[in-house]
Amino acid sequence: MWMIPIEEGKELLLGAELFRSVVNEMRPTWIGGILEAVLGATRYDFLGFGQRIVAICRDRNAWGVAESLFRELRRVRLNLESEGSPIECAMVDLLEVSAKVVFNASGAQPGFDEHAGARVLPLVWHIMRLVEEEPSREEALRCVEGALWRGMERKLLTGLG
């Protein structure tokens, strides 16, 4: 498996390209795999929100619940802004984006900004830079890369584009 080459400042462009490559119906599975990898590498789950989002990702009937989870997370986040560590703030950003992606995949209206998922790769990259243990960083990058590839592979296999 190849490691994602990311030039400084190109994270958002690559993130947007990768996000567009995943069909909407597969995005919750895609983002769930990424979250699991990041949660495993950082061993940090902001007040259990990460596991809650992963659980929603696994249940298509629950995808619409991601909106209320996003709103709850946003309320809790207001206290974090001034007190949180860099990794806490980045994780909350990733969790918020994840909730948006999952809710949008549910098809419920009104949806969140449809391009929110372009921030997944830049946020993961930032979080991995904050992880101090090199083996954890490499392991997480491999897992995230695998999740990203699975999303692209399904699109290619189904011929959707």
Coordinates of C-alpha atoms in Angstrom, one line a residue:
M1 CA 0.0 0.0 0.0
W2 CA 1.3 3.5 -0.8
M3 CA 1.6 6.2 1.7
I4 CA -0.2 9.4 0.9
P5 CA 2.3 12.1 -0.3
I6 CA 1.2 15.4 0.9
E7 CA 3.1 18.6 0.1
E8 CA 2.8 21.4 2.6
G9 CA -0.2 23.5 1.9
K10 CA -1.8 20.9 -0.5
E11 CA -3.8 19.0 2.2
L12 CA -7.1 20.6 1.4
L13 CA -6.8 20.1 -2.3
L14 CA -6.0 16.5 -1.9
G15 CA -8.6 16.1 0.8
A16 CA -11.3 17.5 -1.6
E17 CA -10.3 15.2 -4.4
L18 CA -10.4 12.2 -2.1
F19 CA -13.7 13.2 -0.6
R20 CA -15.3 13.6 -4.0
S21 CA -14.0 10.1 -5.0
V22 CA -16.2 8.4 -2.3
V23 CA -19.8 7.9 -3.3
N24 CA -22.3 9.6 -0.9
E25 CA -23.8 6.3 0.3
M26 CA -20.4 5.0 1.3
R27 CA -19.2 8.1 3.1
P28 CA -20.4 7.1 6.6
T29 CA -18.6 3.8 6.3
W30 CA -15.6 5.7 5.0
I31 CA -15.5 8.3 7.7
G32 CA -16.2 5.6 10.4
G33 CA -13.1 3.7 9.4
I34 CA -11.0 6.8 9.5
L35 CA -12.4 7.8 12.9
E36 CA -11.6 4.4 14.3
A37 CA -8.0 4.6 13.0
V38 CA -7.5 8.1 14.5
L39 CA -9.2 7.2 17.8
G40 CA -7.0 4.1 18.0
A41 CA -3.8 6.0 17.3
T42 CA -4.5 9.0 19.6
R43 CA -6.2 7.0 22.3
Y44 CA -8.3 10.2 22.7
D45 CA -12.0 10.3 22.3
F46 CA -13.5 13.7 23.2
L47 CA -16.2 12.8 25.8
G48 CA -17.1 9.6 23.9
F49 CA -18.3 11.5 20.9
G50 CA -15.9 9.6 18.6
Q51 CA -17.4 6.2 19.5
R52 CA -20.9 7.6 19.2
I53 CA -20.2 8.8 15.7
V54 CA -18.6 5.5 14.7
A55 CA -21.7 3.7 16.0
I56 CA -24.0 5.9 13.9
C57 CA -21.8 5.2 10.9
R58 CA -22.5 1.5 11.2
D59 CA -26.3 1.9 11.3
R60 CA -27.8 3.4 8.1
N61 CA -31.0 4.0 10.0
A62 CA -29.2 6.2 12.5
W63 CA -27.4 8.5 10.0
G64 CA -30.0 11.3 10.5
V65 CA -29.1 11.3 14.3
A66 CA -25.7 12.8 13.3
E67 CA -27.3 16.2 13.1
S68 CA -28.3 16.3 16.8
L69 CA -24.9 14.8 17.7
F70 CA -23.2 17.6 15.8
R71 CA -25.3 20.3 17.6
E72 CA -24.5 18.7 21.0
L73 CA -20.8 18.6 20.1
R74 CA -20.9 22.2 19.0
R75 CA -22.4 23.3 22.4
V76 CA -19.8 21.4 24.3
R77 CA -17.0 22.8 22.1
L78 CA -17.7 26.4 23.1
N79 CA -16.0 25.7 26.5
L80 CA -13.1 23.9 24.8
E81 CA -12.1 26.8 22.6
S82 CA -10.2 28.6 25.3
E83 CA -9.2 25.6 27.4
G84 CA -8.5 22.8 25.0
S85 CA -5.1 21.4 23.9
P86 CA -4.2 21.5 20.2
I87 CA -5.0 17.8 19.8
E88 CA -8.4 18.2 21.6
C89 CA -9.4 21.1 19.3
A90 CA -8.3 19.2 16.2
M91 CA -10.2 16.1 17.3
V92 CA -13.4 18.1 17.9
D93 CA -13.0 19.6 14.4
L94 CA -12.7 16.1 12.9
L95 CA -15.7 14.9 14.9
E96 CA -17.8 17.8 13.8
V97 CA -16.9 17.3 10.1
S98 CA -17.6 13.6 10.5
A99 CA -21.1 14.2 11.9
K100 CA -21.8 16.6 9.0
V101 CA -20.7 14.0 6.4
V102 CA -22.8 11.3 8.0
F103 CA -25.9 13.5 8.3
N104 CA -25.5 14.6 4.6
A105 CA -25.4 11.0 3.5
S106 CA -28.8 10.4 5.2
G107 CA -30.4 12.6 2.6
A108 CA -32.3 14.6 5.3
Q109 CA -32.7 18.3 4.7
P110 CA -31.5 20.8 5.3
G111 CA -28.0 19.3 5.0
F112 CA -24.7 20.7 6.1
D113 CA -22.2 22.2 3.7
E114 CA -21.7 19.5 1.2
H115 CA -18.0 20.0 0.9
A116 CA -17.2 19.6 4.6
G117 CA -15.6 16.2 4.0
A118 CA -12.8 17.9 2.1
R119 CA -11.4 18.8 5.6
V120 CA -11.1 15.2 6.7
L121 CA -7.6 14.6 5.3
P122 CA -6.1 17.9 6.4
L123 CA -7.5 17.4 9.9
V124 CA -6.2 13.8 10.2
W125 CA -2.8 15.0 8.9
H126 CA -2.7 17.7 11.5
I127 CA -3.8 15.3 14.3
M128 CA -1.1 12.9 13.3
R129 CA 1.5 15.6 13.5
L130 CA 0.4 16.2 17.1
V131 CA 0.7 12.5 18.0
E132 CA 4.0 12.3 19.8
E133 CA 4.6 8.5 19.4
E134 CA 6.0 7.8 15.9
P135 CA 4.7 4.2 15.7
S136 CA 1.2 5.4 16.5
R137 CA 1.4 8.0 13.8
E138 CA 2.6 5.6 11.2
E139 CA 0.0 3.0 12.1
A140 CA -2.8 5.6 12.0
L141 CA -1.7 6.9 8.7
R142 CA -1.7 3.4 7.2
C143 CA -5.2 2.8 8.6
V144 CA -6.5 6.1 7.4
E145 CA -4.9 5.5 4.0
G146 CA -6.7 2.1 3.9
A147 CA -10.0 3.7 4.7
L148 CA -9.5 6.4 2.0
W149 CA -8.5 3.8 -0.5
R150 CA -11.6 1.6 0.2
G151 CA -13.8 4.5 -0.5
M152 CA -12.1 5.2 -3.8
E153 CA -12.0 1.5 -4.7
R154 CA -15.8 1.1 -4.3
K155 CA -16.4 4.0 -6.6
L156 CA -14.2 2.6 -9.2
L157 CA -15.7 -0.9 -8.9
T158 CA -19.3 0.4 -9.1
G159 CA -18.5 2.7 -12.0
L160 CA -20.0 5.7 -10.2
G161 CA -18.4 9.0 -10.8

